[in-house]
Amino acid sequence: MPPNWGESFFGIALWVVFKCKTTDRNPYIRAFITNASMGITKSYRFYLLTANIGEEVQSRVECIEADKIMVRSGDVIMVWFESSLYFTYDGGTFGGAEVPAGELAVEMCGAHIIQKNTLL
């Protein structure tokens, strides 16, 4: 995290390029952000919102806003994605548990730190 950003940190944009075969129309993977400076790791559900199930390459971008991340200016952070595909089953015997939802192949992934636009 740039040490001179102070209050101008807006969030982190996570992106992933993938192929999937899923049994559910609202699958997600987990993204993890580790703050090595604080010794904290937090997971975030990264919904793929896929309507194109199969071998087609797809992409998804999501922003996690600063107030949802334990990060300060100057902190050392690491971001990674789990390669398992899940959905949350809200009924029956699973009772809201995470259930495997098919196959996932991550082609590329990354994270970008976003700064607030101070000109507005």
Coordinates of N, CA and C in Angstrom, one line a residue:
M1 N 0.8 -1.2 0.0 CA 0.0 0.0 0.0 C 0.9 1.2 0.0
P2 N 0.7 2.2 -0.9 CA 1.6 3.3 -1.0 C 1.6 4.1 0.4
P3 N 2.7 4.4 0.9 CA 2.8 5.0 2.2 C 2.3 6.5 2.3
N4 N 2.1 7.1 1.2 CA 1.7 8.5 1.2 C 0.2 8.7 0.8
W5 N -0.6 7.7 0.8 CA -2.0 7.8 0.4 C -2.9 8.4 1.5
G6 N -2.6 8.1 2.7 CA -3.4 8.5 3.8 C -4.8 8.3 3.6
E7 N -5.7 9.3 3.6 CA -7.1 9.2 3.5 C -7.6 9.1 2.0
S8 N -6.7 9.0 1.1 CA -7.1 9.0 -0.3 C -7.3 7.5 -0.9
F9 N -7.2 6.5 0.0 CA -7.5 5.1 -0.4 C -9.0 4.9 -0.6
F10 N -9.4 4.5 -1.8 CA -10.8 4.2 -2.1 C -11.1 2.8 -1.9
G11 N -10.3 1.9 -2.3 CA -10.5 0.4 -2.2 C -9.6 -0.4 -3.1
I12 N -9.9 -1.7 -3.3 CA -9.2 -2.6 -4.1 C -10.1 -3.2 -5.1
A13 N -9.7 -3.1 -6.4 CA -10.4 -3.7 -7.5 C -9.8 -5.1 -7.7
L14 N -10.6 -6.1 -7.6 CA -10.2 -7.5 -7.9 C -10.7 -7.9 -9.2
W15 N -9.9 -8.6 -10.0 CA -10.4 -9.0 -11.3 C -9.9 -10.5 -11.6
V16 N -10.7 -11.2 -12.3 CA -10.4 -12.6 -12.6 C -10.9 -12.9 -14.1
V17 N -10.1 -13.6 -14.8 CA -10.5 -14.2 -16.1 C -10.5 -15.7 -15.9
F18 N -11.6 -16.3 -16.3 CA -11.8 -17.7 -16.0 C -12.7 -18.4 -17.0
K19 N -12.7 -19.8 -16.9 CA -13.7 -20.7 -17.5 C -14.3 -21.5 -16.4
C20 N -15.6 -21.8 -16.5 CA -16.2 -22.6 -15.5 C -17.3 -23.5 -16.1
K21 N -17.4 -24.6 -15.4 CA -18.6 -25.5 -15.6 C -19.2 -25.6 -14.2
T22 N -20.4 -25.1 -14.1 CA -21.1 -25.0 -12.8 C -22.4 -25.6 -12.8
T23 N -22.9 -26.0 -11.6 CA -24.2 -26.5 -11.4 C -25.1 -25.5 -10.9
D24 N -24.7 -24.2 -10.7 CA -25.5 -23.2 -10.2 C -25.3 -21.9 -11.0
R25 N -26.3 -21.1 -11.0 CA -26.3 -19.8 -11.8 C -25.7 -18.6 -11.1
N26 N -25.4 -18.8 -9.8 CA -24.8 -17.7 -9.0 C -23.6 -18.2 -8.2
P27 N -22.6 -18.8 -8.9 CA -21.4 -19.3 -8.2 C -20.5 -18.2 -7.7
Y28 N -19.6 -18.6 -6.8 CA -18.6 -17.6 -6.3 C -17.3 -18.4 -6.0
I29 N -16.2 -17.6 -6.0 CA -15.0 -18.1 -5.5 C -14.6 -17.2 -4.3
R30 N -13.6 -17.6 -3.6 CA -13.2 -16.7 -2.4 C -11.9 -16.0 -2.8
A31 N -11.9 -14.7 -2.5 CA -10.7 -13.9 -2.7 C -10.2 -13.6 -1.2
F32 N -8.9 -13.6 -1.0 CA -8.4 -13.4 0.3 C -7.4 -12.2 0.2
I33 N -7.5 -11.3 1.2 CA -6.6 -10.2 1.4 C -5.9 -10.4 2.7
T34 N -4.6 -10.5 2.7 CA -3.8 -10.6 3.9 C -3.1 -9.3 4.1
N35 N -3.2 -8.7 5.3 CA -2.5 -7.6 5.7 C -1.3 -8.1 6.6
A36 N -0.2 -8.2 5.9 CA 1.0 -8.8 6.6 C 1.5 -7.9 7.7
S37 N 1.2 -6.6 7.6 CA 1.7 -5.6 8.7 C 0.9 -5.8 9.9
M38 N -0.4 -6.2 9.8 CA -1.3 -6.4 11.0 C -1.5 -7.9 11.3
G39 N -1.0 -8.8 10.4 CA -1.2 -10.2 10.7 C -2.7 -10.7 10.6
I40 N -3.4 -10.1 9.6 CA -4.8 -10.4 9.5 C -5.1 -10.9 8.0
T41 N -5.9 -11.9 7.9 CA -6.4 -12.4 6.6 C -7.9 -12.4 6.6
K42 N -8.5 -11.9 5.6 CA -10.0 -11.8 5.5 C -10.4 -12.4 4.1
S43 N -11.4 -13.2 4.1 CA -11.9 -13.7 2.9 C -13.2 -12.9 2.4
Y44 N -13.3 -12.8 1.1 CA -14.4 -12.1 0.5 C -15.0 -13.0 -0.6
R45 N -16.4 -13.1 -0.6 CA -17.0 -13.9 -1.7 C -17.0 -13.0 -3.0
F46 N -16.5 -13.6 -4.0 CA -16.4 -13.0 -5.3 C -17.3 -13.7 -6.3
Y47 N -18.5 -13.1 -6.4 CA -19.5 -13.7 -7.3 C -19.2 -13.6 -8.7
L48 N -19.3 -14.7 -9.5 CA -18.9 -14.7 -10.9 C -20.0 -14.3 -11.8
L49 N -21.3 -14.3 -11.3 CA -22.5 -13.8 -12.0 C -22.4 -14.3 -13.5
T50 N -22.3 -15.6 -13.6 CA -22.1 -16.1 -15.0 C -23.4 -16.6 -15.6
A51 N -23.7 -16.2 -16.8 CA -24.8 -16.7 -17.5 C -24.3 -17.7 -18.6
N52 N -23.0 -17.6 -18.9 CA -22.4 -18.4 -19.9 C -21.7 -19.6 -19.3
I53 N -22.4 -20.7 -19.1 CA -21.8 -21.8 -18.4 C -21.1 -22.7 -19.5
G54 N -19.9 -23.0 -19.3 CA -19.2 -23.9 -20.3 C -17.7 -23.5 -20.5
E55 N -17.2 -23.7 -21.7 CA -15.8 -23.5 -21.9 C -15.5 -22.1 -22.4
E56 N -16.4 -21.2 -22.4 CA -16.2 -19.8 -22.9 C -15.4 -19.0 -21.8
V57 N -14.4 -18.3 -22.2 CA -13.6 -17.5 -21.3 C -14.4 -16.3 -20.9
Q58 N -14.5 -16.0 -19.6 CA -15.3 -14.9 -19.1 C -14.4 -14.1 -18.1
S59 N -14.9 -12.9 -17.7 CA -14.2 -12.1 -16.8 C -15.1 -11.4 -15.8
R60 N -14.5 -11.0 -14.7 CA -15.3 -10.3 -13.6 C -14.4 -9.4 -12.9
V61 N -14.9 -8.2 -12.6 CA -14.2 -7.2 -11.7 C -15.1 -6.8 -10.6
E62 N -14.6 -6.7 -9.4 CA -15.4 -6.2 -8.3 C -14.5 -5.4 -7.4
C63 N -15.1 -4.3 -6.8 CA -14.3 -3.4 -6.0 C -14.7 -3.6 -4.5
I64 N -13.7 -3.8 -3.7 CA -14.0 -3.9 -2.2 C -13.6 -2.5 -1.7
E65 N -14.6 -1.8 -1.1 CA -14.3 -0.4 -0.7 C -13.5 -0.4 0.6
A66 N -12.8 0.7 0.8 CA -11.8 0.9 1.9 C -12.4 0.6 3.3
D67 N -13.7 0.9 3.5 CA -14.3 0.7 4.8 C -14.5 -0.8 5.1
K68 N -14.4 -1.7 4.1 CA -14.6 -3.1 4.3 C -13.2 -3.9 4.4
I69 N -12.1 -3.1 4.4 CA -10.8 -3.7 4.3 C -10.0 -3.1 5.5
M70 N -9.3 -4.0 6.2 CA -8.4 -3.5 7.3 C -7.0 -3.2 6.7
V71 N -6.9 -2.0 6.1 CA -5.6 -1.6 5.4 C -5.4 -0.2 5.7
R72 N -4.2 0.2 6.1 CA -3.8 1.6 6.2 C -2.6 1.9 5.3
S73 N -2.4 3.1 5.1 CA -1.3 3.6 4.2 C 0.0 3.0 4.7
G74 N 0.8 2.4 3.9 CA 2.1 1.9 4.2 C 2.1 0.4 4.6
D75 N 0.9 -0.2 4.7 CA 0.7 -1.6 5.1 C 1.2 -2.5 3.9
V76 N 1.7 -3.7 4.2 CA 2.1 -4.7 3.2 C 0.9 -5.6 3.1
I77 N 0.3 -5.8 1.8 CA -0.8 -6.6 1.7 C -0.5 -7.7 0.6
M78 N -1.2 -8.8 0.6 CA -1.2 -9.8 -0.4 C -2.6 -10.2 -0.7
V79 N -2.9 -10.4 -2.0 CA -4.2 -10.8 -2.5 C -4.1 -12.1 -3.3
W80 N -5.0 -13.1 -3.0 CA -5.0 -14.3 -3.8 C -6.5 -14.8 -3.9
F81 N -6.7 -15.7 -4.9 CA -8.0 -16.2 -5.2 C -7.9 -17.7 -5.0
E82 N -8.9 -18.3 -4.3 CA -9.0 -19.7 -4.2 C -9.6 -20.2 -5.6
S83 N -9.2 -21.4 -6.0 CA -9.6 -21.9 -7.3 C -10.8 -22.8 -7.2
S84 N -11.5 -22.9 -6.1 CA -12.7 -23.7 -6.0 C -13.9 -22.9 -6.2
L85 N -14.9 -23.5 -6.8 CA -16.2 -22.8 -7.1 C -17.2 -23.3 -6.1
Y86 N -18.0 -22.3 -5.6 CA -19.0 -22.7 -4.6 C -20.3 -22.0 -4.9
F87 N -21.4 -22.4 -4.2 CA -22.6 -21.7 -4.1 C -23.1 -22.0 -2.7
T88 N -24.0 -21.1 -2.1 CA -24.5 -21.3 -0.8 C -25.9 -21.9 -0.9
Y89 N -26.0 -23.1 -0.3 CA -27.3 -23.8 -0.4 C -28.1 -23.4 0.9
D90 N -29.2 -22.7 0.7 CA -29.9 -22.1 1.8 C -31.1 -23.0 2.4
G91 N -31.2 -24.1 1.9 CA -32.4 -24.9 2.4 C -32.0 -26.4 2.7
G92 N -32.9 -27.1 3.1 CA -32.8 -28.6 3.2 C -31.7 -28.9 4.3
T93 N -31.0 -30.0 4.0 CA -30.1 -30.5 4.9 C -28.8 -29.7 5.1
F94 N -28.5 -28.9 4.1 CA -27.2 -28.1 4.2 C -27.3 -26.9 5.0
G95 N -28.5 -26.3 5.1 CA -28.7 -25.1 6.0 C -27.8 -23.9 5.8
G96 N -27.6 -23.5 4.6 CA -26.8 -22.3 4.4 C -25.3 -22.6 4.2
A97 N -24.9 -23.8 4.1 CA -23.5 -24.2 3.9 C -23.0 -23.9 2.5
E98 N -21.7 -23.8 2.4 CA -21.1 -23.7 1.1 C -21.0 -25.1 0.5
V99 N -21.4 -25.1 -0.8 CA -21.5 -26.4 -1.5 C -20.6 -26.3 -2.7
P100 N -19.8 -27.3 -3.1 CA -19.1 -27.2 -4.3 C -20.1 -27.0 -5.5
A101 N -19.7 -26.2 -6.5 CA -20.6 -25.8 -7.6 C -20.0 -26.1 -8.9
G102 N -19.1 -27.0 -9.1 CA -18.6 -27.3 -10.4 C -17.1 -27.1 -10.5
E103 N -16.6 -26.9 -11.7 CA -15.2 -26.8 -12.0 C -14.8 -25.3 -12.5
L104 N -13.6 -24.9 -12.1 CA -13.2 -23.5 -12.4 C -11.7 -23.6 -12.8
A105 N -11.4 -22.9 -13.9 CA -10.1 -22.7 -14.4 C -9.8 -21.2 -14.4
V106 N -8.9 -20.7 -13.6 CA -8.6 -19.3 -13.6 C -7.4 -19.1 -14.6
E107 N -7.7 -18.2 -15.6 CA -6.7 -17.9 -16.6 C -5.8 -16.8 -16.1
M108 N -6.3 -15.8 -15.5 CA -5.5 -14.7 -15.0 C -6.3 -14.0 -13.8
C109 N -5.6 -13.4 -12.9 CA -6.3 -12.7 -11.8 C -5.4 -11.6 -11.3
G110 N -5.9 -10.6 -10.6 CA -5.1 -9.6 -10.1 C -5.9 -8.6 -9.2
A111 N -5.2 -7.6 -8.7 CA -5.8 -6.6 -7.8 C -5.2 -5.3 -8.2
H112 N -6.0 -4.2 -8.1 CA -5.5 -2.9 -8.3 C -5.9 -2.0 -7.1
I113 N -5.0 -1.2 -6.6 CA -5.4 -0.3 -5.5 C -6.0 1.0 -6.2
I114 N -7.1 1.4 -5.6 CA -7.8 2.5 -6.2 C -7.7 3.7 -5.3
Q115 N -7.3 4.8 -5.8 CA -7.2 6.1 -5.1 C -8.4 6.9 -5.3
K116 N -8.9 7.6 -4.3 CA -10.0 8.6 -4.4 C -9.7 9.7 -5.4
N117 N -10.6 10.1 -6.2 CA -10.4 11.2 -7.1 C -10.5 12.5 -6.3
T118 N -9.4 13.2 -6.0 CA -9.5 14.4 -5.2 C -9.8 15.6 -6.0
L119 N -10.1 15.5 -7.3 CA -10.4 16.6 -8.1 C -11.9 16.9 -8.1
L120 N -12.7 16.0 -7.6 CA -14.2 16.2 -7.6 C -14.6 16.9 -6.4

